[in-house]
Short mmCIF file of C-alpha atoms in Angstrom, two decimals:
data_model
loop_
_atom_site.label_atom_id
_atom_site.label_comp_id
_atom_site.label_asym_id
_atom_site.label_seq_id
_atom_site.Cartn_x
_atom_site.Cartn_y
_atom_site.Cartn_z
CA UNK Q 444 117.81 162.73 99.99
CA UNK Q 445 120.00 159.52 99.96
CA UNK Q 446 123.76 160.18 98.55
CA UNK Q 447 125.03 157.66 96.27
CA UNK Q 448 128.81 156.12 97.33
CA UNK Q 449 131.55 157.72 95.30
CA UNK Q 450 132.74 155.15 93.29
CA UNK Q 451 135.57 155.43 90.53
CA UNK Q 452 134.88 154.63 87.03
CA UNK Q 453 137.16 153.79 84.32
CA UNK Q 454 137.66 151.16 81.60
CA UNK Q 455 140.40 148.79 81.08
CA UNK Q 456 141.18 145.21 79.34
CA UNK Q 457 140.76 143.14 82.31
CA UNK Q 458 143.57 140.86 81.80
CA UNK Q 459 144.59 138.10 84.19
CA UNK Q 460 147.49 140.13 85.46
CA UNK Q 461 146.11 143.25 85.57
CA UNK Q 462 143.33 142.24 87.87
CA UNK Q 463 145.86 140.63 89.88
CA UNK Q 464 147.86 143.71 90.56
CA UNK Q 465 144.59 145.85 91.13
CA UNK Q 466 144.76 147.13 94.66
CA UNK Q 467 141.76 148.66 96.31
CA UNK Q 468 141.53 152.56 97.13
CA UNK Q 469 139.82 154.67 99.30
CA UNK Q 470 136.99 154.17 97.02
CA UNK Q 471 134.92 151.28 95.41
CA UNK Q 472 135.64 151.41 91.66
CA UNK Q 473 134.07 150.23 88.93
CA UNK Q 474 136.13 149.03 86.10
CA UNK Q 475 134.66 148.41 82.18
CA UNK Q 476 135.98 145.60 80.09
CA UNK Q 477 136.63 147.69 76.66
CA UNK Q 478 137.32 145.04 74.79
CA UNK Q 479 133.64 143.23 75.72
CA UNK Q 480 130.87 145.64 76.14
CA UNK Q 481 128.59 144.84 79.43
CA UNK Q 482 131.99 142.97 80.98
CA UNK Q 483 132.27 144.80 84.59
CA UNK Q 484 134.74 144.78 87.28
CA UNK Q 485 133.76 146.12 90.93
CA UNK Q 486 136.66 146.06 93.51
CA UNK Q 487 135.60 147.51 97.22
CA UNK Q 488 137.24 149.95 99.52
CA UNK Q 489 140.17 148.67 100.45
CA UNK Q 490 140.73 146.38 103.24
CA UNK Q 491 143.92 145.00 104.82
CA UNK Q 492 144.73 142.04 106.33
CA UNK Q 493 145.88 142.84 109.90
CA UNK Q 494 148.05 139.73 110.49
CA UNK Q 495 149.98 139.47 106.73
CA UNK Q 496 149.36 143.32 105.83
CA UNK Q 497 148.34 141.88 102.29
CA UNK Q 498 145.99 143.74 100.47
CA UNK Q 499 142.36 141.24 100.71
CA UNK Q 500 140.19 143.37 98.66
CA UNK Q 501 137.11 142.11 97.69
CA UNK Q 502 136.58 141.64 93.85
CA UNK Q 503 133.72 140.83 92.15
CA UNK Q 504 132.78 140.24 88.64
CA UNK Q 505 129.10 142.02 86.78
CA UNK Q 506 127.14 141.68 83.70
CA UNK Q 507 125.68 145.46 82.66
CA UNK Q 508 122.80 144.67 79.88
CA UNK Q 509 119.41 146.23 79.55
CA UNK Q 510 116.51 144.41 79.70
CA UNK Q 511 113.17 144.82 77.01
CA UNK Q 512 111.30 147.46 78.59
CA UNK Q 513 113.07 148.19 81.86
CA UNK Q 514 115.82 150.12 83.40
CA UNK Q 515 119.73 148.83 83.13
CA UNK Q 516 120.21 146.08 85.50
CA UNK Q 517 123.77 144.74 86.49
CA UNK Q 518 123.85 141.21 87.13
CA UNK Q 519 126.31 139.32 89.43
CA UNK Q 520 128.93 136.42 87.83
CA UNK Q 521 131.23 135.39 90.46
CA UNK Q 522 134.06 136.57 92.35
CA UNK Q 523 137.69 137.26 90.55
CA UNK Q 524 139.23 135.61 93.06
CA UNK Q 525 137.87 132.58 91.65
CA UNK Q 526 136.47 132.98 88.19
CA UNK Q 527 138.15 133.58 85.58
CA UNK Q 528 137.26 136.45 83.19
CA UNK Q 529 137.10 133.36 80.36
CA UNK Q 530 134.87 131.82 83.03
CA UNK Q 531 133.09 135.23 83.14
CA UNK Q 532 132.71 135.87 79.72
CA UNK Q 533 131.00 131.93 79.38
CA UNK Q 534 128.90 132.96 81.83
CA UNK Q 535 127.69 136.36 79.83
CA UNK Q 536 127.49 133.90 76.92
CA UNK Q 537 124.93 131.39 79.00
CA UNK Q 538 122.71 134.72 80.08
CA UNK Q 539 122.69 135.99 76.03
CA UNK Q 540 121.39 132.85 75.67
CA UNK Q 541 118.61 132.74 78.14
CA UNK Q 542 117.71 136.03 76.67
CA UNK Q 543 117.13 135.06 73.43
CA UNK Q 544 115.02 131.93 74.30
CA UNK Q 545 112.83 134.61 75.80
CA UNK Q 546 114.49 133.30 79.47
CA UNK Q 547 115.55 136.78 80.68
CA UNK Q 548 117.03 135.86 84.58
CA UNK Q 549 116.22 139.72 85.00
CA UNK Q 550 112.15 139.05 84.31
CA UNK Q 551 112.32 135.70 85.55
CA UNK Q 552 114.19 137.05 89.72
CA UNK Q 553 111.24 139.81 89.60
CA UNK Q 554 108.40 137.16 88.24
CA UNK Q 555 110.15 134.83 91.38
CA UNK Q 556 109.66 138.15 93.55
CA UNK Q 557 106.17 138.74 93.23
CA UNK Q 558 105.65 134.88 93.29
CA UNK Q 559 103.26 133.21 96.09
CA UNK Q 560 105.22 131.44 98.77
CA UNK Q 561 103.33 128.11 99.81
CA UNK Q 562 102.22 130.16 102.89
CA UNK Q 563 100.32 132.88 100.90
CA UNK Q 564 99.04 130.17 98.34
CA UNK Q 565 97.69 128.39 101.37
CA UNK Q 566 95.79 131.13 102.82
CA UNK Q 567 94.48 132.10 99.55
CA UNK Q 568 93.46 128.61 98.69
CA UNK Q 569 91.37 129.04 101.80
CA UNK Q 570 89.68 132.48 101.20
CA UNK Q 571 88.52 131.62 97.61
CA UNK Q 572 88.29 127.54 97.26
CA UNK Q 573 87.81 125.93 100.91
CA UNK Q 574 84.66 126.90 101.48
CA UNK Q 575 81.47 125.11 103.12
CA UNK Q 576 79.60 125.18 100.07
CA UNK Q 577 82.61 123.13 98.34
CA UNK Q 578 83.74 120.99 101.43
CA UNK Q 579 82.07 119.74 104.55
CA UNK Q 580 82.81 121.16 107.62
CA UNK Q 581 84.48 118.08 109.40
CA UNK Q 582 86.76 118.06 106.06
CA UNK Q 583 87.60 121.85 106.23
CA UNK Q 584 88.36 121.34 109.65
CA UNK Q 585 90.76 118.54 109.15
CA UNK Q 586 92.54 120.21 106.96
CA UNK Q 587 93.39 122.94 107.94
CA UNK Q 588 94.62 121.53 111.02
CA UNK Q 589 96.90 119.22 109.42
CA UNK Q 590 98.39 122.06 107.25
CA UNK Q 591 98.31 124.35 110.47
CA UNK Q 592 100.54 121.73 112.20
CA UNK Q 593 102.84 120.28 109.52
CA UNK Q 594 102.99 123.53 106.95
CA UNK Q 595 103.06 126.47 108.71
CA UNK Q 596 104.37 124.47 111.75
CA UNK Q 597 102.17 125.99 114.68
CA UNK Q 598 100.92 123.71 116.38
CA UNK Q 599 98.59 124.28 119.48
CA UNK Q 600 101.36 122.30 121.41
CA UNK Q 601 104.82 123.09 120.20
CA UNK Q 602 106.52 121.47 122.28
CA UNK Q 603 105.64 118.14 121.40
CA UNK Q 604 105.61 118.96 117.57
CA UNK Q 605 108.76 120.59 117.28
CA UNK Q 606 111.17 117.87 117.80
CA UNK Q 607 109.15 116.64 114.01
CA UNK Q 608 110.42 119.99 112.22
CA UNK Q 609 113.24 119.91 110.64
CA UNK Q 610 112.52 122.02 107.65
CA UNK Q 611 110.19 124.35 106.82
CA UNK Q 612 109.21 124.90 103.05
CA UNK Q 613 106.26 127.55 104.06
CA UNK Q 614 108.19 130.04 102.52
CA UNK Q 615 109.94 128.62 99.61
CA UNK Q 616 108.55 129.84 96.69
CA UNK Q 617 105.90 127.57 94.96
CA UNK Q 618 107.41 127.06 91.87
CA UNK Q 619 110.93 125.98 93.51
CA UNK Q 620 108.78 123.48 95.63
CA UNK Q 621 110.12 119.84 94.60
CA UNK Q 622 108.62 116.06 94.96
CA UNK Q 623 111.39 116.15 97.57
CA UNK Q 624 110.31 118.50 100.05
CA UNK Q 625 106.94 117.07 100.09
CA UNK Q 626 108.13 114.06 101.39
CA UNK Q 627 110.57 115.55 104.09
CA UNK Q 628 107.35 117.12 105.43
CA UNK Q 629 105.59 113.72 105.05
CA UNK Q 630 108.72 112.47 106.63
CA UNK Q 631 108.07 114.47 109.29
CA UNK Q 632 104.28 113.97 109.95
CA UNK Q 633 104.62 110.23 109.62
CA UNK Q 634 107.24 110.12 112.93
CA UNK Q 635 104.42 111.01 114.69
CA UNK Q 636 101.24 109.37 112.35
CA UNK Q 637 101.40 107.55 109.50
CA UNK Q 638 97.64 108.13 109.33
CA UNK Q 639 97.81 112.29 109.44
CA UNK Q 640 100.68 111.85 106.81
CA UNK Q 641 98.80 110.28 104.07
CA UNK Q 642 96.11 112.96 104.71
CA UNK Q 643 98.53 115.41 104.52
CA UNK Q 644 99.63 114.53 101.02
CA UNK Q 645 96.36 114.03 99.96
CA UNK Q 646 94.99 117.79 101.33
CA UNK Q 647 98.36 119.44 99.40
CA UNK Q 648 97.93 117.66 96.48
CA UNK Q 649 93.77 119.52 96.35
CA UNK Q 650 95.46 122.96 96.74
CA UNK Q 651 98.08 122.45 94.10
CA UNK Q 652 95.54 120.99 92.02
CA UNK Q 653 94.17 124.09 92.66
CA UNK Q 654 96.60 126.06 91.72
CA UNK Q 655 97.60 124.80 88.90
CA UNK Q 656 93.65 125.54 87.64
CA UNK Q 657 94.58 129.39 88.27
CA UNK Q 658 97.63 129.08 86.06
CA UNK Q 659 99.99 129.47 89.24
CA UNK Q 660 101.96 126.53 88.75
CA UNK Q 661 101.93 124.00 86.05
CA UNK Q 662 103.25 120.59 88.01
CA UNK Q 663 102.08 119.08 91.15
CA UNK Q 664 104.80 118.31 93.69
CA UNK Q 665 101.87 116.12 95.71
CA UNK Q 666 100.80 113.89 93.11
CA UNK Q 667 102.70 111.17 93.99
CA UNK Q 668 100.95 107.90 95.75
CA UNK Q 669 101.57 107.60 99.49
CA UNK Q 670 102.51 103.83 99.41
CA UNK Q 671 105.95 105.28 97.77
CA UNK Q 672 106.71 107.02 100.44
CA UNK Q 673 106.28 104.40 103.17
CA UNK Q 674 109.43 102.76 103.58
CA UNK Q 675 108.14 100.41 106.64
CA UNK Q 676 105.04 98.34 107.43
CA UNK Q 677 102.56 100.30 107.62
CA UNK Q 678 102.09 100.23 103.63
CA UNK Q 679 104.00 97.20 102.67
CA UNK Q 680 103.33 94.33 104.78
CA UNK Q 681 100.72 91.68 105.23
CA UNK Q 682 99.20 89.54 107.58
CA UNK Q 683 100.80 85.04 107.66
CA UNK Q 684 97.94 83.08 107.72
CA UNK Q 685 98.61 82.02 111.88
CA UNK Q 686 98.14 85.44 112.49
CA UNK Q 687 94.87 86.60 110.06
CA UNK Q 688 93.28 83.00 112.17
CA UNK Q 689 94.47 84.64 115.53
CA UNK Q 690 92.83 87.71 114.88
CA UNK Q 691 89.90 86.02 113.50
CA UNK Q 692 88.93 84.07 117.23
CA UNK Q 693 90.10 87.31 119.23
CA UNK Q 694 87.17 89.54 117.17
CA UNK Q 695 84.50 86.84 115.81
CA UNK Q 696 82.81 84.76 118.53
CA UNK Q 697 79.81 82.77 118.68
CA UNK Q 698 77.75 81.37 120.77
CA UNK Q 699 77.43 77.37 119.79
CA UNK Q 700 74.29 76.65 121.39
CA UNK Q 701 71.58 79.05 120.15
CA UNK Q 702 74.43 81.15 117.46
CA UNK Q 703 74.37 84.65 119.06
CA UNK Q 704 77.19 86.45 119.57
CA UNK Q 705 78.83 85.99 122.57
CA UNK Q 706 78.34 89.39 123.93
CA UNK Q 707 80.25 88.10 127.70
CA UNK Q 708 83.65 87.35 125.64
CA UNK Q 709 83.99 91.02 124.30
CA UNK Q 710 83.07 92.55 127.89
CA UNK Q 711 85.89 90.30 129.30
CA UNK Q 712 88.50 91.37 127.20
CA UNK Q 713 87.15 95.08 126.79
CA UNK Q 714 86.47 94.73 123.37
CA UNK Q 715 83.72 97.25 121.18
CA UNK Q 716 81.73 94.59 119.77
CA UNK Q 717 80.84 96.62 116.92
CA UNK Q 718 84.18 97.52 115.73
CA UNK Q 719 85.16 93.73 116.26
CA UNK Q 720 82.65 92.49 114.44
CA UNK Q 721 83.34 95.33 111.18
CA UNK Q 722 86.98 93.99 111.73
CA UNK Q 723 85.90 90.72 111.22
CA UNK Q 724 83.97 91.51 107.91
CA UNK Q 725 86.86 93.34 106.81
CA UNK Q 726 88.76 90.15 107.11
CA UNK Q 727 86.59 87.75 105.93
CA UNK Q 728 85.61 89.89 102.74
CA UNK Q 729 88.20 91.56 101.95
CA UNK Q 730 85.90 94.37 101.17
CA UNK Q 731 87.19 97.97 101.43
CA UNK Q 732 86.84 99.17 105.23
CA UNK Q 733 84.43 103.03 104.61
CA UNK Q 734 83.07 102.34 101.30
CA UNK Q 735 82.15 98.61 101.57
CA UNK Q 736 82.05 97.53 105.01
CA UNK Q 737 81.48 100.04 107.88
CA UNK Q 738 78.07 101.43 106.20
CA UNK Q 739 76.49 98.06 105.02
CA UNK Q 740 73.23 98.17 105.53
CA UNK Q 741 70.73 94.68 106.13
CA UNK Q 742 69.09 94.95 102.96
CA UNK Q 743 71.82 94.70 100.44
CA UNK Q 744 72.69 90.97 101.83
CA UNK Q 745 70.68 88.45 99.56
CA UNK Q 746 70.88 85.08 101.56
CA UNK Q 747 69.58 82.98 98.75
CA UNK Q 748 71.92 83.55 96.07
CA UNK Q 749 75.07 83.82 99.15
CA UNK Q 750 75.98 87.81 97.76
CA UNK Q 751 76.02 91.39 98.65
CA UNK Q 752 74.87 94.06 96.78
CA UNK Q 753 76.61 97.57 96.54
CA UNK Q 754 74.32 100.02 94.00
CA UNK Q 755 77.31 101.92 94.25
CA UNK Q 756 81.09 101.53 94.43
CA UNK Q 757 84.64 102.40 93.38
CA UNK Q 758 84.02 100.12 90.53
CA UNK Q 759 80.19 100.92 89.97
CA UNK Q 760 77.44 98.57 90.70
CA UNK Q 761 78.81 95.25 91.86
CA UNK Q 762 77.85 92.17 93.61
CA UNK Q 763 80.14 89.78 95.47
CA UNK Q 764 80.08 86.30 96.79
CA UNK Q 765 79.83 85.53 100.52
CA UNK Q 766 81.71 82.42 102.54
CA UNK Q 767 79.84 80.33 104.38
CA UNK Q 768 82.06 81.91 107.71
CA UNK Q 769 80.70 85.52 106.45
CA UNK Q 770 77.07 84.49 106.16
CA UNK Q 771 77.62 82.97 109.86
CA UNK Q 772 79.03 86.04 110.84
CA UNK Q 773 75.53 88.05 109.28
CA UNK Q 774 73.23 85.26 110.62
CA UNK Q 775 74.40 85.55 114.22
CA UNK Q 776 73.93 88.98 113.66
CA UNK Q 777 70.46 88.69 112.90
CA UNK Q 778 69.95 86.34 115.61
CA UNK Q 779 71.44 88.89 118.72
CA UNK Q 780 69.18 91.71 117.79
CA UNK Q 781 67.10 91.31 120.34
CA UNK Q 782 69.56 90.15 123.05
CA UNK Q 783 70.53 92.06 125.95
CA UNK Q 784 74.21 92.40 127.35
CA UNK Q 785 74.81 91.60 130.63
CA UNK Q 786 77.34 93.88 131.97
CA UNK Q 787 78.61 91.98 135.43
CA UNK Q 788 79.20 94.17 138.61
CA UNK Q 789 82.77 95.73 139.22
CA UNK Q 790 84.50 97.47 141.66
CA UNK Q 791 85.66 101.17 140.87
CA UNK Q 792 87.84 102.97 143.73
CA UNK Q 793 85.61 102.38 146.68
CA UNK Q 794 82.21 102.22 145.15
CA UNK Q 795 80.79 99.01 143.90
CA UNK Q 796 79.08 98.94 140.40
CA UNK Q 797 76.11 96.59 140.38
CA UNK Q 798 75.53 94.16 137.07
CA UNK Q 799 73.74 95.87 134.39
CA UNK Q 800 71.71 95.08 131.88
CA UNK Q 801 71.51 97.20 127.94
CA UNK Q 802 69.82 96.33 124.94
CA UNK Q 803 72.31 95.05 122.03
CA UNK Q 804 73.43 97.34 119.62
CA UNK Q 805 71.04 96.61 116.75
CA UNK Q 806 68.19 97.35 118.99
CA UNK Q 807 67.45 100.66 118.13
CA UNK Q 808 64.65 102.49 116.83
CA UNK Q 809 65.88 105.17 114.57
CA UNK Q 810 67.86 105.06 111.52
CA UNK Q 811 70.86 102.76 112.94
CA UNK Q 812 68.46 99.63 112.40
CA UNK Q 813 68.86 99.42 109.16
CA UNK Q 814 72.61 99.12 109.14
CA UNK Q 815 74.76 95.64 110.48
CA UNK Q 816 77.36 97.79 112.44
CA UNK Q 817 75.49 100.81 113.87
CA UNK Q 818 76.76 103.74 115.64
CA UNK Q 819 76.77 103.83 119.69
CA UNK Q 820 74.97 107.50 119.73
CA UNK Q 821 72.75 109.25 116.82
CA UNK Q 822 72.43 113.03 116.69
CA UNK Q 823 74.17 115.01 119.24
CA UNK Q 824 77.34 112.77 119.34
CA UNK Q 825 77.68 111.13 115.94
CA UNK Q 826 76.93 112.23 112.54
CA UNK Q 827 76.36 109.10 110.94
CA UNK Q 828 74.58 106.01 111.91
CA UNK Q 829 76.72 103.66 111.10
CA UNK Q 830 80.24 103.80 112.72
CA UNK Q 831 83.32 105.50 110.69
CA UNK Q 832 86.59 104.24 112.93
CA UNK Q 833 87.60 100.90 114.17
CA UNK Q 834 91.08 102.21 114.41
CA UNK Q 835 91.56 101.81 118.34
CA UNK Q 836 89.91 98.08 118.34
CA UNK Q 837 92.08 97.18 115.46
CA UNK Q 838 95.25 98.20 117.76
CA UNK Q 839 93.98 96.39 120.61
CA UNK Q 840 93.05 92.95 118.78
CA UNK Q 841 97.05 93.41 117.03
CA UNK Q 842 98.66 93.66 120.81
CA UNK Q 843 96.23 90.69 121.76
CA UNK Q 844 97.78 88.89 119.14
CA UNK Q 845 101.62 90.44 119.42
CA UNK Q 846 101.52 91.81 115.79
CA UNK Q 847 102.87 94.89 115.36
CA UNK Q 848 101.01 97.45 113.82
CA UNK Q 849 99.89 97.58 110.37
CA UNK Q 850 96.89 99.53 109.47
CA UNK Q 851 93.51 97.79 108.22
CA UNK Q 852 93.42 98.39 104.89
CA UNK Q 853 95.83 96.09 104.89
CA UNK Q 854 93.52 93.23 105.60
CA UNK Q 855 92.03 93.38 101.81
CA UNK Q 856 95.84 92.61 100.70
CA UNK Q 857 95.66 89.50 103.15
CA UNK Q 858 92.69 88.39 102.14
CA UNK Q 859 94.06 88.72 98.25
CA UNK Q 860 96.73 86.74 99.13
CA UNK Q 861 95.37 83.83 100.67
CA UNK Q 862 92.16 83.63 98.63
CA UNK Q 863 94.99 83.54 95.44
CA UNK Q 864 96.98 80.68 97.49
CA UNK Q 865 94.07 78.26 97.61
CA UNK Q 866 92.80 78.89 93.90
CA UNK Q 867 95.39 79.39 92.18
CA UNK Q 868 93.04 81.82 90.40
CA UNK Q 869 93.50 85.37 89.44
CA UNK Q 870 90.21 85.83 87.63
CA UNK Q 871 88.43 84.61 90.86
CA UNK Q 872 90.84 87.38 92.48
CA UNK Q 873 89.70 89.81 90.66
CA UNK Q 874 86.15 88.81 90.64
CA UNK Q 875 85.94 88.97 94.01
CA UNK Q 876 88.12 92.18 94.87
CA UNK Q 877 85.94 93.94 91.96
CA UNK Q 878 89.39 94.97 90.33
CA UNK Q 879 88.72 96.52 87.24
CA UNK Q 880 91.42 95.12 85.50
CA UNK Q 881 93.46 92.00 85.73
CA UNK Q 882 96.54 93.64 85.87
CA UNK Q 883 95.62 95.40 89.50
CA UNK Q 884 95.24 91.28 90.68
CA UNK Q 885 98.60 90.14 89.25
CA UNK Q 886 100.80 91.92 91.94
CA UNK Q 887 99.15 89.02 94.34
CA UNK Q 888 101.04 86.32 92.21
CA UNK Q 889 104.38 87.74 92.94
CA UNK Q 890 103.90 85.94 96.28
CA UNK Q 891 102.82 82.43 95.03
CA UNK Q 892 106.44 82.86 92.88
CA UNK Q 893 108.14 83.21 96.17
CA UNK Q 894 106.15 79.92 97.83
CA UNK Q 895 107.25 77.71 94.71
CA UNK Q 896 110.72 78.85 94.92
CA UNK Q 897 110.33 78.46 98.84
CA UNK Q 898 108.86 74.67 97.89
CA UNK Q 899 112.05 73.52 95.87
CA UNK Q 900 114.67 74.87 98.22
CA UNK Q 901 113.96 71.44 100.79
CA UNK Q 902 116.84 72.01 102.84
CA UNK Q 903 114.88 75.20 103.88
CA UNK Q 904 111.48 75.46 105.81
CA UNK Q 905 108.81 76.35 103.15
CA UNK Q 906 106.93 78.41 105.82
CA UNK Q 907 106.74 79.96 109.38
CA UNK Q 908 104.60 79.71 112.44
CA UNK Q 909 106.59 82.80 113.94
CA UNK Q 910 104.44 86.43 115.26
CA UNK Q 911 106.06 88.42 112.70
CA UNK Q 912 104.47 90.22 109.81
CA UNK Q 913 105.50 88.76 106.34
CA UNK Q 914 106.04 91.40 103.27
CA UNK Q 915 103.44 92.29 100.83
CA UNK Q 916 105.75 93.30 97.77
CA UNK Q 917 104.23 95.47 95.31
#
């Protein structure tokens, strides 16, 4: 059986001077205030200091108090050295205090204890929430590779991922996780993707939604909106109106005499002709990229009245007006369904590649015929037949152009802005956007403020033909 240290007990008024002169023994001792009940002074075995030969015992001050319900516990307050025993006996004060509001720090260090770090409420998030029957499988999988890499911080390939980690919060406790560590981890994740990042906070703000639904934790440190966090342009930023045209004759081209597309263009520059041509709707209708452009199917476009129909959206059932460049863009379309690509003969290594000839991409004859920007494969390769990422085009038709990065989305913010400079409209804005409210429009108007003030200042050029991204204030 373990011996307790001897220790000497007495009781004292623990006066300024007398803890001064208080030299340590051979023994720790343990002194009681007797003037203030629970007051307790603890001085260590002595130690001297080698150099001086002054005595440098430790000395540390204690609250003794007994908790509802539980054995006596003996709480630290500072060190002598430094706090005073006025300081000490505040300090006792402060604790009372937190007792009587029901705040006992005794109950609330062993609740803390037997709290969940972010670790365990991960992997018990997983074992009773994330399951197929709540979450598809490509969804499961993406998260918990994104919390694999950026959470727990394991990747499969640390040593490209570690130079990212500079703080780890899979252990803090979940009720001392803060706003601010969840965006020094999205910090982190958006050095290497600004995509991944916004996932990120999206996936942890599901599993402390979760948690708070269990009565683990009562605020969300997640729920904050991504855009916040960006500090650069990847949120922020829109396209000038040189470079939305540039981008416009890079992924849009027809052929003049019979209005095709112009399949040879697209080979030449190694172009996806799909994903060009989804770009191009993004930027001509300002639609939203997955839920109202990349699975548009034939059948929703009504050519006489000039609309589009969507039985379902953000906003609900909706129908919005097409240009007369969009219903070119649809119409050409149409027309290079049945036209085949000619694929011209190239030289790879030391074998020769004869032309080639393939069917467009609308010529299918399974379920990718009914949509205008259809999947390459169907089945064993893709899940849906319509395609789900133009992300790789969309960087190659911004270095075409020399624009640096910014990601699609922002194109419906370009389109808002321009569509707003020519009107001078907000409820056509909104009308067209399918903005619930007028409010969500005005944040467009803060720019046509900026080109009136621009106007007046005549000793100053009122715009810009330069390559460089102009800011989209929110």
């Amino acid at each position: 059986m373990k011996q307790r240290k001897e220790t000497l007990m007495n009781k004292q008024y623990l006066i300024e001077s007398y803890i001064k002169n208080l030299r340590g023994l051979d023994k720790k001792q343990t002194i009681f205030d007797n003037k203030r009940p629970g007051l307790v002074l603890i001085t260590n075995k002595q130690k001297v200091d080698p150099v001086t030969g002054e005595d440098v015992t430790k000395k540390s001050w204690y609250y003794n108090y007994r908790p509802k319900g539980a054995k006596p516990q003996r709480l630290f307050l500072g060190s002598a050295d430094k706090m005073s025993r006025a300081a000490a006996l505040s300090k006792i004060k402060k604790i009372e205090n937190d007792i009587f509001n029901n705040e006992d720090p005794f109950t609330i260090r062993k609740k803390l204890k037997d709290e969940l770090t972010l670790e365990g409420l991960i992997n018990r998030f997983y074992q009773t929430y994330l399951l197929p029957s709540s979450y598809a499988e490509n969804s499961i999988k993406s998260m918990k590779s994104l919390i694999r890499v950026w959470v727990l911080q394991r990747p499969n390939n640390p040593a490209e991922f570690n130079k990212y980690f500079t703080y780890s919060i899979k252990d803090k406790k979940i009720s001392k996780i803060k706003k601010r560590d969840i965006q020094d981890v999205f910090q982190a994740a958006k050095s290497k993707s600004g995509y991944s990042a916004n996932r990120l906070v999206a996936y942890l703000k599901i599993v402390f939604n979760w948690a708070i639904e269990e009565n683990l934790i009562t605020e969300n440190p997640a729920k904050m909106k991504t855009a916040h966090l960006h500090k650069e342009l990847e949120s922020n930023e829109i396209l000038s109106k040189t470079q939305y045209d540039n981008l416009l004759r890079l992924a849009f081209v027809v052929d003049e005499r019979n209005g095709t597309i112009n399949f040879d263009h697209y080979i030449q520059k190694d172009l996806d002709i799909i994903s060009c041509l989804a770009i191009s709707w993004c930027l001509l209708t300002g639609r939203r990229c997955s839920s109202e452009g990349f699975n548009i199917r034939f059948e929703q476009i009504d050519y006489n009245y000039k609309v589009i129909r969507f039985d379902e959206s953000k906003v609900g059932q909706q129908k919005y007006k097409l240009s007369e460049k969009t219903l070119k863009l649809l119409n050409s379309i149409l027309r290079s369904r049945q036209k085949n690509i000619v694929i011209p003969a190239v030289k790879y290594k030391t074998k020769r590649i004869p032309e080639r000839i393939k069917p467009s991409p609308w010529a299918n004859n399974d379920e990718r015929r009914e949509y205008i920007f259809p999947s390459k494969f169907f089945g064993s390769k893709s899940e849906t037949p319509h395609i789900v990422e133009v992300r790789s085009t969309w960087k190659k038709l911004l270095k075409l152009c020399g624009i640096n990065y910014i990601p699609l989305k922002q194109a419906r913010h370009t389109f808002a802005t321009l569509l707003l400079k020519k009107t001078k409209n907000l409820k056509v804005v909104q009308s067209q956007l399918g903005h619930a409210k007028i409010t969500t429009s005005m944040k467009y108007a803060k720019l046509i403020d900026e080109d009136e003030f621009d106007a007046i200042n005549l000793d100053e050029a009122a715009t810009s033909t330069s390559s460089e991204v102009i800011e989209f204030k929110k």
